[in-house]
Amino acid sequence: VLMDARGSVLAAQAVSGGTLVEIPDLEPYSVVALREGAGARPATPGAPTATQAGGAIVLENALLRVEISASGDITRIYDKKVGREVLPPEAQANALLAFEDRPMNYDAWDIDIFYEDRMEKLEGVEGVTISEQGPLRASVEITRRYRRSRIRQTISLTRDSRRIDFDTWIDWREQHTLLKAAFPVNVLSPTATFDVQWGNVERPTHRNTSWEWARFETCAHKWADLSEGDYGVALLNDCKYGYDVRDNVLRLSLLKSATSPDPNADQGEQMMVYSLLPHPGNWREGVVPAAYDLNNPLLLRRVRGGTSTAEMAGSLVSVSAPNVIVETVKRAEDGNGLIVRLYENQRQRGSVTLTAGFALAAAYHCNLLEADERALEIEGNQVTIEITPYQIVTLRLVSVEMRKP
């Protein structure tokens, strides 16, 4: 079994390709030492389950109940914590849709609005089976065949998590076919919010004007969210950046398979992960950390040397405000300290205190070329700055040990 530095046994589950380990209360940009030992495995109340129910399979944990039909479609998501149906009546979520994609110009880059004229829902299910069952994660594997292509998806639910993961492998052999995953949700909102680098943008969910018609596909990075006043649903991804949201349906573009300039674009094996995240409140309530967790998961590495009780106290760097995100931590190009780049993400302004996991000798506000602009007042290992909506801030932090003579 694995233990933390205090000797507590951690919950773990062997899975294909490695081991899942539950490490609670780990701060951002921090390191924790684990060691192997002997001991009883801890109890895991609320462990996820995967069970057969008639012709369907039910994935369930303490927060969600997810029902998957024999055709591989999600027919129900029930939020047990708030007592709410996430999908509309008779809806089918994670529907894989294929559209004929032949834009007038720029085959690999453009999507023309008439692509929706010819659409086909992928059926061809070859199997729906329970693939994982354990204290930390339960999964269902779905295999499909579409024309000359094959698709394998593993739908997973982990303990104490609202995130439904779709680990997707595709052997794609089609051309001029745009593939999307669609999620109709029981949410009404005139706008949707999309993550972009260093912030987010809002787009209408209707097409009342010519400008809105023209914005039928939206670029986004880690997530798109559709929220009412007290509840919402986010669609996260780890490598796909085209979305469309119309009325109450979120769709993520998975493959485009153009033939120019590359005649073999998107051909062959593709791997991607996207996730559905039902949540109370709007996107400010946990969507951003969940998207970062999907894109930058905790890494577990076996190392040699050191002591089994070695543990870093606190994080390397943290901030006092949830609307401020530390995006980058790197060694300065000139070797003098660390460069920390952060930004405001919720259109708010005010003071934010940055805490370093080491004693500060100096701190500077600098530009993108890491040229110091002004010195900042420090108090122990903390520095306080003023930040404005969506502002990007770059700081140089110099520790007592790293300071150049």
CSV table of C-alpha atoms in Angstrom, one decimal:
chain,number,residue,atom,x,y,z
A,1,VAL,CA,0.0,0.0,0.0
A,2,LEU,CA,1.0,3.7,-0.3
A,3,MET,CA,1.3,5.9,2.7
A,4,ASP,CA,1.8,9.6,3.1
A,5,ALA,CA,4.5,11.1,5.3
A,6,ARG,CA,2.4,10.8,8.4
A,7,GLY,CA,1.9,7.1,7.9
A,8,SER,CA,-1.7,7.3,6.8
A,9,VAL,CA,-2.6,4.6,4.2
A,10,LEU,CA,-4.0,6.1,1.0
A,11,ALA,CA,-6.9,4.7,-1.0
A,12,ALA,CA,-5.6,3.2,-4.3
A,13,GLN,CA,-6.9,1.3,-7.3
A,14,ALA,CA,-5.0,-0.6,-10.0
A,15,VAL,CA,-6.1,0.3,-13.5
A,16,SER,CA,-5.0,-0.3,-17.0
A,17,GLY,CA,-1.7,1.6,-17.4
A,18,GLY,CA,-1.0,2.4,-13.8
A,19,THR,CA,-2.5,3.0,-10.4
A,20,LEU,CA,-5.0,5.6,-9.1
A,21,VAL,CA,-4.1,7.1,-5.8
A,22,GLU,CA,-6.4,9.4,-3.8
A,23,ILE,CA,-4.3,12.2,-2.2
A,24,PRO,CA,-6.6,14.6,-0.3
A,25,ASP,CA,-5.9,18.3,0.5
A,26,LEU,CA,-2.9,18.8,-1.8
A,27,GLU,CA,-2.2,22.4,-2.5
A,28,PRO,CA,-1.4,23.8,-5.9
A,29,TYR,CA,2.3,23.8,-7.0
A,30,SER,CA,3.2,21.5,-4.1
A,31,VAL,CA,5.0,18.2,-3.7
A,32,VAL,CA,4.1,15.4,-1.3
A,33,ALA,CA,6.3,12.4,-0.5
A,34,LEU,CA,4.7,8.9,-0.4
A,35,ARG,CA,6.2,5.6,0.7
A,36,GLU,CA,5.3,2.0,0.3
A,37,GLY,CA,4.4,0.1,3.4
A,38,ALA,CA,2.1,-2.5,5.0
A,39,GLY,CA,-1.3,-1.7,6.4
A,40,ALA,CA,-5.0,-2.2,5.9
A,41,ARG,CA,-6.6,-0.4,3.0
A,42,PRO,CA,-8.8,2.5,4.2
A,43,ALA,CA,-12.5,2.5,3.9
A,44,THR,CA,-13.9,4.4,0.9
A,45,PRO,CA,-17.4,5.5,1.6
A,46,GLY,CA,-19.2,6.7,-1.5
A,47,ALA,CA,-17.1,4.5,-3.8
A,48,PRO,CA,-18.4,4.7,-7.4
A,49,THR,CA,-20.3,1.7,-8.7
A,50,ALA,CA,-21.2,0.3,-12.2
A,51,THR,CA,-24.2,-2.0,-12.3
A,52,GLN,CA,-26.4,-3.6,-14.9
A,53,ALA,CA,-30.0,-2.4,-14.7
A,54,GLY,CA,-32.2,-4.1,-17.2
A,55,GLY,CA,-30.7,-3.3,-20.6
A,56,ALA,CA,-28.8,-0.3,-19.2
A,57,ILE,CA,-25.7,0.3,-17.2
A,58,VAL,CA,-25.7,2.7,-14.2
A,59,LEU,CA,-22.6,4.6,-13.1
A,60,GLU,CA,-23.1,6.1,-9.7
A,61,ASN,CA,-21.2,7.8,-6.9
A,62,ALA,CA,-22.3,10.0,-3.9
A,63,LEU,CA,-23.0,12.9,-6.2
A,64,LEU,CA,-24.3,11.7,-9.6
A,65,ARG,CA,-26.3,8.8,-11.2
A,66,VAL,CA,-25.5,8.3,-14.9
A,67,GLU,CA,-27.6,5.9,-16.9
A,68,ILE,CA,-26.2,4.5,-20.2
A,69,SER,CA,-28.4,2.6,-22.6
A,70,ALA,CA,-27.6,-0.5,-24.6
A,71,SER,CA,-27.1,1.8,-27.7
A,72,GLY,CA,-24.3,3.6,-25.8
A,73,ASP,CA,-26.1,6.8,-25.2
A,74,ILE,CA,-26.4,8.6,-21.9
A,75,THR,CA,-30.1,8.8,-21.2
A,76,ARG,CA,-30.1,10.2,-17.7
A,77,ILE,CA,-27.8,12.2,-15.4
A,78,TYR,CA,-29.2,12.9,-12.0
A,79,ASP,CA,-27.5,15.3,-9.5
A,80,LYS,CA,-28.2,13.6,-6.2
A,81,LYS,CA,-26.7,16.4,-4.2
A,82,VAL,CA,-29.2,19.0,-5.4
A,83,GLY,CA,-32.0,16.7,-6.6
A,84,ARG,CA,-31.9,17.8,-10.2
A,85,GLU,CA,-32.2,16.2,-13.6
A,86,VAL,CA,-29.2,17.4,-15.7
A,87,LEU,CA,-30.7,16.2,-19.1
A,88,PRO,CA,-34.0,17.2,-20.6
A,89,PRO,CA,-36.7,14.5,-20.9
A,90,GLU,CA,-36.0,11.9,-23.6
A,91,ALA,CA,-32.6,13.4,-24.3
A,92,GLN,CA,-29.5,11.4,-25.5
A,93,ALA,CA,-26.2,12.9,-24.3
A,94,ASN,CA,-22.7,12.2,-25.7
A,95,ALA,CA,-24.4,11.7,-29.1
A,96,LEU,CA,-21.6,11.4,-31.7
A,97,LEU,CA,-22.7,13.3,-34.8
A,98,ALA,CA,-21.1,13.3,-38.2
A,99,PHE,CA,-21.6,16.2,-40.6
A,100,GLU,CA,-20.6,16.5,-44.2
A,101,ASP,CA,-17.9,19.2,-44.2
A,102,ARG,CA,-17.0,20.8,-47.5
A,103,PRO,CA,-16.3,24.5,-47.0
A,104,MET,CA,-16.1,26.9,-49.9
A,105,ASN,CA,-12.5,27.9,-49.1
A,106,TYR,CA,-9.7,26.9,-46.8
A,107,ASP,CA,-10.7,23.3,-46.3
A,108,ALA,CA,-8.6,22.7,-43.2
A,109,TRP,CA,-9.5,25.9,-41.4
A,110,ASP,CA,-13.1,26.9,-42.4
A,111,ILE,CA,-16.4,25.5,-41.2
A,112,ASP,CA,-19.3,27.0,-43.3
A,113,ILE,CA,-22.7,27.3,-41.7
A,114,PHE,CA,-24.3,24.9,-44.1
A,115,TYR,CA,-22.4,22.0,-42.7
A,116,GLU,CA,-25.4,21.2,-40.5
A,117,ASP,CA,-27.5,20.4,-43.6
A,118,ARG,CA,-26.3,16.8,-43.8
A,119,MET,CA,-25.9,15.1,-40.4
A,120,GLU,CA,-25.8,11.5,-39.3
A,121,LYS,CA,-25.8,10.2,-35.7
A,122,LEU,CA,-23.2,7.4,-35.2
A,123,GLU,CA,-24.8,4.2,-34.1
A,124,GLY,CA,-23.1,0.9,-34.9
A,125,VAL,CA,-22.5,-0.1,-31.3
A,126,GLU,CA,-20.5,-3.3,-31.0
A,127,GLY,CA,-20.4,-3.5,-27.2
A,128,VAL,CA,-21.3,-1.8,-23.9
A,129,THR,CA,-19.5,-3.4,-21.0
A,130,ILE,CA,-18.4,-2.5,-17.5
A,131,SER,CA,-14.6,-2.2,-17.7
A,132,GLU,CA,-13.6,-0.9,-14.2
A,133,GLN,CA,-15.0,-1.3,-10.7
A,134,GLY,CA,-13.0,-0.2,-7.7
A,135,PRO,CA,-12.9,2.1,-4.7
A,136,LEU,CA,-11.9,5.2,-6.7
A,137,ARG,CA,-13.3,4.8,-10.2
A,138,ALA,CA,-15.9,2.9,-12.1
A,139,SER,CA,-16.0,2.8,-15.9
A,140,VAL,CA,-18.0,1.6,-18.9
A,141,GLU,CA,-16.5,0.9,-22.3
A,142,ILE,CA,-18.4,1.5,-25.5
A,143,THR,CA,-17.1,0.3,-28.9
A,144,ARG,CA,-18.6,1.5,-32.2
A,145,ARG,CA,-18.0,1.1,-35.9
A,146,TYR,CA,-18.8,3.9,-38.3
A,147,ARG,CA,-18.3,3.2,-42.0
A,148,ARG,CA,-14.5,2.4,-42.1
A,149,SER,CA,-13.8,3.9,-38.7
A,150,ARG,CA,-13.8,2.5,-35.2
A,151,ILE,CA,-14.4,4.4,-31.9
A,152,ARG,CA,-13.8,3.2,-28.4
A,153,GLN,CA,-14.9,5.3,-25.4
A,154,THR,CA,-14.4,4.7,-21.7
A,155,ILE,CA,-16.9,6.7,-19.6
A,156,SER,CA,-15.7,7.0,-16.0
A,157,LEU,CA,-17.0,8.4,-12.7
A,158,THR,CA,-14.6,8.8,-9.8
A,159,ARG,CA,-15.2,9.0,-6.1
A,160,ASP,CA,-16.6,12.3,-4.8
A,161,SER,CA,-16.4,13.9,-8.2
A,162,ARG,CA,-19.0,15.6,-10.4
A,163,ARG,CA,-16.8,15.1,-13.5
A,164,ILE,CA,-17.9,12.5,-16.0
A,165,ASP,CA,-14.9,11.6,-18.2
A,166,PHE,CA,-15.0,10.4,-21.8
A,167,ASP,CA,-11.6,8.8,-22.6
A,168,THR,CA,-11.8,8.4,-26.4
A,169,TRP,CA,-9.8,6.5,-28.9
A,170,ILE,CA,-10.7,6.8,-32.6
A,171,ASP,CA,-9.3,5.1,-35.6
A,172,TRP,CA,-10.6,7.6,-38.2
A,173,ARG,CA,-10.8,6.7,-41.9
A,174,GLU,CA,-13.3,9.2,-43.2
A,175,GLN,CA,-12.7,12.5,-45.1
A,176,HIS,CA,-14.6,15.7,-45.3
A,177,THR,CA,-16.5,14.6,-42.2
A,178,LEU,CA,-16.8,16.8,-39.1
A,179,LEU,CA,-17.3,14.8,-35.9
A,180,LYS,CA,-18.9,16.4,-32.9
A,181,ALA,CA,-20.0,15.2,-29.4
A,182,ALA,CA,-23.4,16.7,-28.4
A,183,PHE,CA,-24.8,17.2,-24.9
A,184,PRO,CA,-28.4,18.6,-24.5
A,185,VAL,CA,-28.7,19.9,-20.9
A,186,ASN,CA,-31.6,21.0,-18.8
A,187,VAL,CA,-30.3,24.6,-18.6
A,188,LEU,CA,-31.8,27.8,-20.1
A,189,SER,CA,-29.5,30.8,-20.7
A,190,PRO,CA,-29.1,33.4,-23.5
A,191,THR,CA,-25.3,33.2,-23.3
A,192,ALA,CA,-22.6,30.6,-22.8
A,193,THR,CA,-19.1,31.3,-21.5
A,194,PHE,CA,-16.0,30.0,-23.2
A,195,ASP,CA,-12.4,29.7,-21.8
A,196,VAL,CA,-9.7,31.4,-23.7
A,197,GLN,CA,-6.1,32.0,-22.9
A,198,TRP,CA,-5.9,34.5,-20.0
A,199,GLY,CA,-9.6,34.9,-19.6
A,200,ASN,CA,-13.0,34.0,-21.0
A,201,VAL,CA,-15.6,35.3,-23.4
A,202,GLU,CA,-19.4,35.1,-23.7
A,203,ARG,CA,-21.3,34.2,-26.8
A,204,PRO,CA,-25.1,34.1,-27.4
A,205,THR,CA,-26.9,30.8,-27.5
A,206,HIS,CA,-29.4,32.0,-30.1
A,207,ARG,CA,-29.2,33.3,-33.7
A,208,ASN,CA,-31.5,36.4,-33.6
A,209,THR,CA,-29.2,38.6,-35.7
A,210,SER,CA,-26.8,38.1,-38.6
A,211,TRP,CA,-23.8,38.6,-36.3
A,212,GLU,CA,-25.0,35.8,-34.1
A,213,TRP,CA,-25.6,33.6,-37.1
A,214,ALA,CA,-22.0,34.2,-38.1
A,215,ARG,CA,-20.7,33.0,-34.7
A,216,PHE,CA,-22.0,29.4,-34.9
A,217,GLU,CA,-18.6,27.9,-34.0
A,218,THR,CA,-16.5,29.3,-31.1
A,219,CYS,CA,-12.9,28.9,-30.3
A,220,ALA,CA,-12.2,27.9,-26.7
A,221,HIS,CA,-9.4,26.2,-24.7
A,222,LYS,CA,-10.2,24.2,-21.7
A,223,TRP,CA,-14.0,24.5,-21.2
A,224,ALA,CA,-17.4,25.9,-22.3
A,225,ASP,CA,-20.1,26.5,-19.8
A,226,LEU,CA,-23.9,27.0,-19.9
A,227,SER,CA,-25.4,28.2,-16.6
A,228,GLU,CA,-28.6,29.5,-15.2
A,229,GLY,CA,-28.7,31.5,-12.0
A,230,ASP,CA,-28.0,28.7,-9.6
A,231,TYR,CA,-26.9,25.7,-11.8
A,232,GLY,CA,-24.9,24.9,-14.8
A,233,VAL,CA,-23.1,22.4,-16.9
A,234,ALA,CA,-19.6,22.7,-18.3
A,235,LEU,CA,-18.0,20.7,-21.2
A,236,LEU,CA,-14.3,20.3,-20.6
A,237,ASN,CA,-11.6,19.0,-22.9
A,238,ASP,CA,-7.8,18.3,-23.0
A,239,CYS,CA,-7.0,19.0,-26.6
A,240,LYS,CA,-10.0,20.1,-28.7
A,241,TYR,CA,-10.8,23.7,-29.2
A,242,GLY,CA,-13.9,24.2,-31.3
A,243,TYR,CA,-17.4,24.4,-29.6
A,244,ASP,CA,-20.9,25.4,-30.6
A,245,VAL,CA,-23.7,26.1,-28.1
A,246,ARG,CA,-27.2,26.7,-29.4
A,247,ASP,CA,-30.2,26.9,-27.1
A,248,ASN,CA,-29.5,24.2,-24.5
A,249,VAL,CA,-27.1,21.9,-26.5
A,250,LEU,CA,-23.4,22.0,-26.0
A,251,ARG,CA,-21.3,20.4,-28.8
A,252,LEU,CA,-17.5,19.8,-29.0
A,253,SER,CA,-15.8,19.4,-32.4
A,254,LEU,CA,-13.6,16.3,-32.3
A,255,LEU,CA,-12.3,15.7,-35.8
A,256,LYS,CA,-12.5,17.6,-39.1
A,257,SER,CA,-10.7,15.3,-41.6
A,258,ALA,CA,-10.0,17.9,-44.4
A,259,THR,CA,-8.0,16.9,-47.5
A,260,SER,CA,-6.2,20.2,-48.2
A,261,PRO,CA,-3.4,21.1,-47.7
A,262,ASP,CA,-2.8,17.7,-46.0
A,263,PRO,CA,-4.7,14.9,-47.8
A,264,ASN,CA,-4.4,12.7,-44.7
A,265,ALA,CA,-5.5,15.1,-42.0
A,266,ASP,CA,-7.0,13.4,-39.0
A,267,GLN,CA,-6.5,10.0,-40.5
A,268,GLY,CA,-5.6,7.1,-38.3
A,269,GLU,CA,-5.5,6.8,-34.5
A,270,GLN,CA,-6.6,9.8,-32.4
A,271,MET,CA,-6.8,10.0,-28.6
A,272,MET,CA,-8.6,12.7,-26.5
A,273,VAL,CA,-10.4,13.2,-23.3
A,274,TYR,CA,-13.4,15.4,-22.7
A,275,SER,CA,-15.6,15.7,-19.6
A,276,LEU,CA,-19.1,16.8,-18.6
A,277,LEU,CA,-19.3,18.7,-15.3
A,278,PRO,CA,-22.7,19.4,-13.8
A,279,HIS,CA,-22.3,22.0,-11.0
A,280,PRO,CA,-24.3,24.2,-8.6
A,281,GLY,CA,-23.9,28.0,-9.4
A,282,ASN,CA,-22.2,29.3,-12.5
A,283,TRP,CA,-18.8,28.6,-14.0
A,284,ARG,CA,-17.1,30.4,-11.2
A,285,GLU,CA,-18.1,27.6,-8.9
A,286,GLY,CA,-15.3,25.0,-9.5
A,287,VAL,CA,-15.3,24.8,-13.3
A,288,VAL,CA,-11.8,26.4,-13.8
A,289,PRO,CA,-10.0,24.2,-11.2
A,290,ALA,CA,-11.7,21.1,-12.7
A,291,ALA,CA,-10.5,22.1,-16.2
A,292,TYR,CA,-7.0,22.6,-15.0
A,293,ASP,CA,-7.1,19.3,-13.2
A,294,LEU,CA,-8.1,17.5,-16.5
A,295,ASN,CA,-5.4,19.2,-18.5
A,296,ASN,CA,-2.7,19.1,-15.8
A,297,PRO,CA,-3.4,16.1,-13.6
A,298,LEU,CA,-1.3,15.3,-10.5
A,299,LEU,CA,1.8,13.3,-11.5
A,300,LEU,CA,2.9,10.3,-9.4
A,301,ARG,CA,6.5,9.3,-9.9
A,302,ARG,CA,8.7,6.7,-8.3
A,303,VAL,CA,12.0,8.2,-7.2
A,304,ARG,CA,15.1,6.9,-5.4
A,305,GLY,CA,17.1,8.7,-2.7
A,306,GLY,CA,15.9,11.1,0.0
A,307,THR,CA,13.9,10.1,3.0
A,308,SER,CA,10.5,8.7,3.2
A,309,THR,CA,9.3,11.5,5.5
A,310,ALA,CA,10.5,14.3,3.2
A,311,GLU,CA,7.5,16.6,2.6
A,312,MET,CA,7.3,20.1,1.2
A,313,ALA,CA,5.4,22.3,3.7
A,314,GLY,CA,2.7,24.2,1.7
A,315,SER,CA,2.9,25.1,-1.9
A,316,LEU,CA,5.7,26.7,-4.0
A,317,VAL,CA,3.4,29.6,-4.7
A,318,SER,CA,-0.2,30.4,-4.0
A,319,VAL,CA,-2.6,33.4,-4.1
A,320,SER,CA,-5.3,34.6,-1.7
A,321,ALA,CA,-8.1,35.2,-4.3
A,322,PRO,CA,-10.0,32.4,-6.1
A,323,ASN,CA,-10.4,34.7,-9.2
A,324,VAL,CA,-6.6,35.0,-9.7
A,325,ILE,CA,-4.9,32.1,-11.4
A,326,VAL,CA,-1.2,31.3,-11.3
A,327,GLU,CA,-0.6,30.2,-14.8
A,328,THR,CA,3.2,29.9,-15.1
A,329,VAL,CA,6.1,29.3,-12.7
A,330,LYS,CA,9.6,29.1,-14.2
A,331,ARG,CA,13.2,29.9,-13.5
A,332,ALA,CA,14.2,33.3,-14.6
A,333,GLU,CA,16.1,33.4,-17.9
A,334,ASP,CA,19.0,35.3,-16.2
A,335,GLY,CA,19.0,32.8,-13.3
A,336,ASN,CA,17.9,35.4,-10.7
A,337,GLY,CA,14.9,34.0,-9.0
A,338,LEU,CA,11.6,32.6,-10.2
A,339,ILE,CA,9.2,34.2,-12.7
A,340,VAL,CA,5.5,33.8,-11.8
A,341,ARG,CA,2.8,34.8,-14.3
A,342,LEU,CA,-0.7,35.1,-13.0
A,343,TYR,CA,-4.0,36.6,-14.3
A,344,GLU,CA,-7.4,37.7,-13.1
A,345,ASN,CA,-10.2,35.5,-14.5
A,346,GLN,CA,-13.5,36.7,-13.2
A,347,ARG,CA,-13.7,40.3,-14.2
A,348,GLN,CA,-13.0,41.6,-10.7
A,349,ARG,CA,-10.5,44.0,-9.2
A,350,GLY,CA,-8.8,44.4,-5.9
A,351,SER,CA,-5.9,43.3,-3.8
A,352,VAL,CA,-4.3,39.8,-4.0
A,353,THR,CA,-1.6,38.4,-1.8
A,354,LEU,CA,0.9,36.0,-3.2
A,355,THR,CA,2.6,33.6,-0.8
A,356,ALA,CA,5.8,31.9,-1.7
A,357,GLY,CA,6.9,28.6,-0.1
A,358,PHE,CA,10.3,30.2,0.7
A,359,ALA,CA,11.7,33.3,2.3
A,360,LEU,CA,11.7,36.2,-0.1
A,361,ALA,CA,14.8,38.5,-0.5
A,362,ALA,CA,13.1,40.6,-3.2
A,363,ALA,CA,10.2,40.8,-5.5
A,364,TYR,CA,9.7,42.8,-8.7
A,365,HIS,CA,6.9,43.6,-11.1
A,366,CYS,CA,8.4,42.9,-14.6
A,367,ASN,CA,7.4,42.7,-18.2
A,368,LEU,CA,7.0,39.8,-20.6
A,369,LEU,CA,10.7,40.0,-21.4
A,370,GLU,CA,11.5,39.6,-17.7
A,371,ALA,CA,12.9,43.1,-17.4
A,372,ASP,CA,12.3,44.5,-13.9
A,373,GLU,CA,10.0,47.5,-13.8
A,374,ARG,CA,9.6,48.2,-10.1
A,375,ALA,CA,10.4,46.7,-6.8
A,376,LEU,CA,7.5,45.4,-4.6
A,377,GLU,CA,7.3,45.6,-0.8
A,378,ILE,CA,7.6,42.2,0.8
A,379,GLU,CA,6.6,40.9,4.2
A,380,GLY,CA,8.3,37.6,5.0
A,381,ASN,CA,7.3,35.3,2.2
A,382,GLN,CA,4.4,37.4,0.9
A,383,VAL,CA,3.8,40.2,-1.5
A,384,THR,CA,0.5,42.1,-2.1
A,385,ILE,CA,-0.4,43.7,-5.5
A,386,GLU,CA,-3.5,45.4,-7.0
A,387,ILE,CA,-5.1,43.6,-10.0
A,388,THR,CA,-7.7,44.7,-12.4
A,389,PRO,CA,-10.2,42.6,-14.5
A,390,TYR,CA,-8.4,40.1,-16.8
A,391,GLN,CA,-5.1,41.7,-16.1
A,392,ILE,CA,-1.9,39.7,-16.7
A,393,VAL,CA,0.8,40.2,-14.1
A,394,THR,CA,4.4,38.9,-14.3
A,395,LEU,CA,6.5,38.9,-11.1
A,396,ARG,CA,10.1,38.0,-10.3
A,397,LEU,CA,10.5,36.3,-6.9
A,398,VAL,CA,14.0,36.1,-5.5
A,399,SER,CA,14.6,33.8,-2.5
A,400,VAL,CA,17.4,34.3,0.0
A,401,GLU,CA,19.2,31.3,-1.4
A,402,MET,CA,18.8,32.2,-5.0
A,403,ARG,CA,19.7,35.8,-4.8
A,404,LYS,CA,22.6,36.8,-6.9
A,405,PRO,CA,25.5,38.6,-5.2
